[in-house]
């Protein structure tokens, strides 16, 4: 019977249609396409995809209805044409008309296409399609095969995200005066910025709008001017979509190109907000219209809340923030674009800053370089030299470099201070908003670990000569060279140098030759910085390249620390300033020509050396299956040779080929020196091809030491495979007065400790980031040089601190301490009995407020508690006086007294924990709220809870992780809400100003401000007929018991003490709930339809971890 009825209904259905113009409305349908469709999710259909793909929708077998997605987000077909819109194909197809509404049902719309190559909208007309609007704010399309005459057509899609809050009150301010249509002279591209959300436009704090009409010429400081293609909306229009037109200086009209459409809204207060997106056209930028400027009557911009700052008037050199952004480097020649408001004139600068680059100490440049960006559009540099230590705090001007104009903009002055340890701190200020996307620049000048006069790369390329004109078919560009370290110039095997005067354009085998803008230094000058000019079409210094460091070396030559140029240019070699030829033998690979000095080093290498104990170096190790090459070793400093713990020396006579674990063994030519000779230079030969000195490697320095051993300053050999030999025939060990020795194993990256005879390193237990060595005659753990680039600056000793309740700990790097001359055993806290322990290469100290106070001081300043201590080094003294430095590292743990804590989950006294993640090195204490069954507070609620109206509820708020002998917890305010939101408008106060609410006589304050826990009770209630749950919230603070002001008398006859004006810090709220009415008490006017306690009604005690900022500083005496 059911089948017959359905069949009759089907036969009676009328399939009718009403035609009006190009739209056909189907009054009946056999199915609803809103619920029977195929999903189409192709990322390349996005109108923002400008790249051409070989997709072709005429090759698709279309059937039925489709719903569009883009990367999982609901999308719709585009109603607009965008320039160069291919949507994965060659012709982007879009609707020629608007989408229907729900009331319209199924409609038909024409489809047109814009040509990708000719940038012509509506060039093609495709087959019409049917569309329907569906509940849930989406559309379905009956897509069909496009017209076959259209070149590679593809249906376009666009995502129009929903708006969660009114953009009139949720926007970012964009105050960029350089966007005005009366500004020109620059090319700033909005398609490189990261846009997110809605923006309100300003001009020096005044309201301004986008233009609605053509803006031509070089205006708005961009290449293509973007304006609205249509009028601004009215308030009653709500959010509307407007097309965006672009025009060039040479434009044929006002809308040569079309950018991505944007949404616009008119707001109360006579202003507009715009949902700006990244344009897709060349170098284009949104314009503002100066004719629309108006004074701001009232703004609804969200408040900008600056970061919380505690100022203890510390020395700026010990109280600064680290700024370690790789893109601030002067060698970053591209813009690291991010959020359009993410630049330094939108940063809330507060206090002093120290610059780092990749962990290495850096400073602001005192110069600019052509096309220097430092990650922004305008690179800010210091106009003037840095101060000296004795100058204290000074003020310096700051200028902004843009393209080839070094001082195009003038920023706000900043304060600078030189600090002990050879670094600077800066009090940065916000640059003017008239400067486009500014960034403060940074440059690092690391001190060479080895004298570059004896550790350089040889550069012998004749095409660099100043008399070599470049080839039009191909010229050289040093921007493609991976420059690394120091270089010595040669010209056809003759020592050469850079020119110091102008070089004609096109010489040195390049288009823009680079020459030194300044004279070479003298030997006594050490390492100096010199500017580099590039000769070009407009003169000898058309462009300025990155400055380089230069050093004059003994032997009348120079070494240069070359940097990557920004333009296609090359470093020149002066053709007429070459010295006499350097005689060398044929290298196996590349050669470093080194002539070490014969003067004694400042530190006696007999007491400062590394041990090299590698058995494969033995002269009796012949025809080894594994061939070694010492050119891959990062040699650094002086070495003493051992073989299996026995002191040996280099051979000073010829060694057989294929000995010492290599092809061509290296031996000392010229014999070893005597004690009286001091440091001498010796040639090094390699035996090959039956010639004992077939290869003459780089010379080394040698010294004879008391005790009958030798030390060698090894350097990289001239090629591979060459390796230094150890002569097993000579055992130089002494039975008396023998220095304690350690052994090392060389690798391509670093030097690593392996074994020892009478080995003090085994007692030191150097970590993997350390190596054992001798300094000033004392063995200790030195920092592994292979990890230097990842280490913190030496003057900080890589400090790390942790504060937790009434305790604190601090650790420092053992190797950095040793290298600075401080031994771990001489360090202690304020109490000399509290010494450090060594763990994994770090010296750790700690204190607590129990049995390990260690001289810690506790003070309160009205808003914070401060635990302070310090690490001090007091080395043993002999005699009446001492000139040994004393180390003092001070640090503090700072905790706020007042907390308002929040947790947006149901409370479980056993399991629920909320973690608030903040940076490391900060203090921690815990606050909890627990409901109890009994008035003795012995049995907390767990699991299922039934609470009747007017039932007495018992609540305890406690703090853990603080010293109960010093602190008390004070409940300032407690209140209830019907929902889990402490800021909900409907609330009932239980505790007010640390006392019961006088309007609720059921509230009893049982304990407050006398210990680390406070207690109160109240009787169960509900808010409305539709609410059966309560959520409790409390704001609390810590109080120092020694102040005698923690507890308050709540007697009505006594004057309550005035509330403290304490700063709130790290606000949150501590909540508990829900408390659920069980329905057992029916003495009320209503009964809810259903009142039941489900699994979700369990009470949970909240445990909230608070991470409290730690203030720390260092002082080195």
mmCIF file with all atom_site columns, N, CA, C and O in Angstrom, residues 341-359:
data_model
loop_
_atom_site.group_PDB
_atom_site.id
_atom_site.type_symbol
_atom_site.label_atom_id
_atom_site.label_alt_id
_atom_site.label_comp_id
_atom_site.label_asym_id
_atom_site.label_entity_id
_atom_site.label_seq_id
_atom_site.pdbx_PDB_ins_code
_atom_site.Cartn_x
_atom_site.Cartn_y
_atom_site.Cartn_z
_atom_site.occupancy
_atom_site.B_iso_or_equiv
_atom_site.pdbx_formal_charge
_atom_site.auth_seq_id
_atom_site.auth_comp_id
_atom_site.auth_asym_id
_atom_site.auth_atom_id
_atom_site.pdbx_PDB_model_num
ATOM 1  N N  . UNK A 1 341 ? 51.716 45.581 9.909  1.00 0.00 ? 341 UNK A N  1
ATOM 2  C CA . UNK A 1 341 ? 51.964 46.372 11.107 1.00 0.00 ? 341 UNK A CA 1
ATOM 3  C C  . UNK A 1 341 ? 53.050 45.745 11.983 1.00 0.00 ? 341 UNK A C  1
ATOM 4  O O  . UNK A 1 341 ? 53.138 46.045 13.162 1.00 0.00 ? 341 UNK A O  1
ATOM 5  N N  . UNK A 1 342 ? 53.864 44.857 11.398 1.00 0.00 ? 342 UNK A N  1
ATOM 6  C CA . UNK A 1 342 ? 54.851 44.149 12.194 1.00 0.00 ? 342 UNK A CA 1
ATOM 7  C C  . UNK A 1 342 ? 56.236 44.751 12.172 1.00 0.00 ? 342 UNK A C  1
ATOM 8  O O  . UNK A 1 342 ? 57.206 44.057 12.456 1.00 0.00 ? 342 UNK A O  1
ATOM 9  N N  . UNK A 1 343 ? 56.376 46.018 11.836 1.00 0.00 ? 343 UNK A N  1
ATOM 10 C CA . UNK A 1 343 ? 57.695 46.628 11.716 1.00 0.00 ? 343 UNK A CA 1
ATOM 11 C C  . UNK A 1 343 ? 58.016 47.468 12.951 1.00 0.00 ? 343 UNK A C  1
ATOM 12 O O  . UNK A 1 343 ? 57.206 47.605 13.868 1.00 0.00 ? 343 UNK A O  1
ATOM 13 N N  . UNK A 1 344 ? 59.202 48.053 12.947 1.00 0.00 ? 344 UNK A N  1
ATOM 14 C CA . UNK A 1 344 ? 59.699 48.674 14.179 1.00 0.00 ? 344 UNK A CA 1
ATOM 15 C C  . UNK A 1 344 ? 58.955 49.937 14.569 1.00 0.00 ? 344 UNK A C  1
ATOM 16 O O  . UNK A 1 344 ? 59.083 50.382 15.710 1.00 0.00 ? 344 UNK A O  1
ATOM 17 N N  . UNK A 1 345 ? 58.193 50.537 13.665 1.00 0.00 ? 345 UNK A N  1
ATOM 18 C CA . UNK A 1 345 ? 57.396 51.692 14.083 1.00 0.00 ? 345 UNK A CA 1
ATOM 19 C C  . UNK A 1 345 ? 56.015 51.270 14.586 1.00 0.00 ? 345 UNK A C  1
ATOM 20 O O  . UNK A 1 345 ? 55.167 52.118 14.825 1.00 0.00 ? 345 UNK A O  1
ATOM 21 N N  . UNK A 1 346 ? 55.796 49.978 14.729 1.00 0.00 ? 346 UNK A N  1
ATOM 22 C CA . UNK A 1 346 ? 54.597 49.482 15.405 1.00 0.00 ? 346 UNK A CA 1
ATOM 23 C C  . UNK A 1 346 ? 54.954 48.663 16.633 1.00 0.00 ? 346 UNK A C  1
ATOM 24 O O  . UNK A 1 346 ? 54.079 48.111 17.274 1.00 0.00 ? 346 UNK A O  1
ATOM 25 N N  . UNK A 1 347 ? 56.239 48.588 16.928 1.00 0.00 ? 347 UNK A N  1
ATOM 26 C CA . UNK A 1 347 ? 56.698 47.821 18.087 1.00 0.00 ? 347 UNK A CA 1
ATOM 27 C C  . UNK A 1 347 ? 56.613 48.686 19.342 1.00 0.00 ? 347 UNK A C  1
ATOM 28 O O  . UNK A 1 347 ? 56.921 49.870 19.306 1.00 0.00 ? 347 UNK A O  1
ATOM 29 N N  . UNK A 1 348 ? 56.187 48.077 20.445 1.00 0.00 ? 348 UNK A N  1
ATOM 30 C CA . UNK A 1 348 ? 56.123 48.780 21.715 1.00 0.00 ? 348 UNK A CA 1
ATOM 31 C C  . UNK A 1 348 ? 57.501 48.690 22.383 1.00 0.00 ? 348 UNK A C  1
ATOM 32 O O  . UNK A 1 348 ? 57.764 47.801 23.183 1.00 0.00 ? 348 UNK A O  1
ATOM 33 N N  . UNK A 1 349 ? 58.396 49.595 22.032 1.00 0.00 ? 349 UNK A N  1
ATOM 34 C CA . UNK A 1 349 ? 59.738 49.581 22.609 1.00 0.00 ? 349 UNK A CA 1
ATOM 35 C C  . UNK A 1 349 ? 59.676 50.029 24.061 1.00 0.00 ? 349 UNK A C  1
ATOM 36 O O  . UNK A 1 349 ? 59.049 51.030 24.389 1.00 0.00 ? 349 UNK A O  1
ATOM 37 N N  . UNK A 1 350 ? 60.331 49.283 24.912 1.00 0.00 ? 350 UNK A N  1
ATOM 38 C CA . UNK A 1 350 ? 60.267 49.567 26.349 1.00 0.00 ? 350 UNK A CA 1
ATOM 39 C C  . UNK A 1 350 ? 61.590 49.166 26.978 1.00 0.00 ? 350 UNK A C  1
ATOM 40 O O  . UNK A 1 350 ? 61.878 47.981 27.150 1.00 0.00 ? 350 UNK A O  1
ATOM 41 N N  . UNK A 1 351 ? 62.413 50.131 27.306 1.00 0.00 ? 351 UNK A N  1
ATOM 42 C CA . UNK A 1 351 ? 63.663 49.827 27.988 1.00 0.00 ? 351 UNK A CA 1
ATOM 43 C C  . UNK A 1 351 ? 64.839 49.728 27.034 1.00 0.00 ? 351 UNK A C  1
ATOM 44 O O  . UNK A 1 351 ? 64.854 50.299 25.947 1.00 0.00 ? 351 UNK A O  1
ATOM 45 N N  . UNK A 1 352 ? 65.824 48.952 27.462 1.00 0.00 ? 352 UNK A N  1
ATOM 46 C CA . UNK A 1 352 ? 67.091 48.840 26.747 1.00 0.00 ? 352 UNK A CA 1
ATOM 47 C C  . UNK A 1 352 ? 67.206 47.477 26.088 1.00 0.00 ? 352 UNK A C  1
ATOM 48 O O  . UNK A 1 352 ? 66.671 46.492 26.582 1.00 0.00 ? 352 UNK A O  1
ATOM 49 N N  . UNK A 1 353 ? 67.958 47.447 24.977 1.00 0.00 ? 353 UNK A N  1
ATOM 50 C CA . UNK A 1 353 ? 68.074 46.232 24.174 1.00 0.00 ? 353 UNK A CA 1
ATOM 51 C C  . UNK A 1 353 ? 69.530 45.992 23.789 1.00 0.00 ? 353 UNK A C  1
ATOM 52 O O  . UNK A 1 353 ? 70.296 46.940 23.559 1.00 0.00 ? 353 UNK A O  1
ATOM 53 N N  . UNK A 1 354 ? 69.879 44.715 23.729 1.00 0.00 ? 354 UNK A N  1
ATOM 54 C CA . UNK A 1 354 ? 71.186 44.323 23.222 1.00 0.00 ? 354 UNK A CA 1
ATOM 55 C C  . UNK A 1 354 ? 70.980 43.504 21.950 1.00 0.00 ? 354 UNK A C  1
ATOM 56 O O  . UNK A 1 354 ? 70.128 42.613 21.908 1.00 0.00 ? 354 UNK A O  1
ATOM 57 N N  . UNK A 1 355 ? 71.766 43.791 20.925 1.00 0.00 ? 355 UNK A N  1
ATOM 58 C CA . UNK A 1 355 ? 71.624 43.127 19.639 1.00 0.00 ? 355 UNK A CA 1
ATOM 59 C C  . UNK A 1 355 ? 72.490 41.874 19.556 1.00 0.00 ? 355 UNK A C  1
ATOM 60 O O  . UNK A 1 355 ? 73.659 41.884 19.968 1.00 0.00 ? 355 UNK A O  1
ATOM 61 N N  . UNK A 1 356 ? 71.898 40.811 19.033 1.00 0.00 ? 356 UNK A N  1
ATOM 62 C CA . UNK A 1 356 ? 72.630 39.589 18.713 1.00 0.00 ? 356 UNK A CA 1
ATOM 63 C C  . UNK A 1 356 ? 72.273 39.173 17.290 1.00 0.00 ? 356 UNK A C  1
ATOM 64 O O  . UNK A 1 356 ? 71.188 39.474 16.794 1.00 0.00 ? 356 UNK A O  1
ATOM 65 N N  . UNK A 1 357 ? 73.178 38.460 16.651 1.00 0.00 ? 357 UNK A N  1
ATOM 66 C CA . UNK A 1 357 ? 72.923 37.842 15.358 1.00 0.00 ? 357 UNK A CA 1
ATOM 67 C C  . UNK A 1 357 ? 73.375 36.402 15.440 1.00 0.00 ? 357 UNK A C  1
ATOM 68 O O  . UNK A 1 357 ? 74.571 36.133 15.634 1.00 0.00 ? 357 UNK A O  1
ATOM 69 N N  . UNK A 1 358 ? 72.428 35.487 15.338 1.00 0.00 ? 358 UNK A N  1
ATOM 70 C CA . UNK A 1 358 ? 72.732 34.060 15.455 1.00 0.00 ? 358 UNK A CA 1
ATOM 71 C C  . UNK A 1 358 ? 73.487 33.762 16.741 1.00 0.00 ? 358 UNK A C  1
ATOM 72 O O  . UNK A 1 358 ? 74.414 32.952 16.774 1.00 0.00 ? 358 UNK A O  1
ATOM 73 N N  . UNK A 1 359 ? 73.100 34.446 17.805 1.00 0.00 ? 359 UNK A N  1
ATOM 74 C CA . UNK A 1 359 ? 73.704 34.196 19.113 1.00 0.00 ? 359 UNK A CA 1
ATOM 75 C C  . UNK A 1 359 ? 74.991 34.944 19.357 1.00 0.00 ? 359 UNK A C  1
ATOM 76 O O  . UNK A 1 359 ? 75.504 34.920 20.478 1.00 0.00 ? 359 UNK A O  1
#
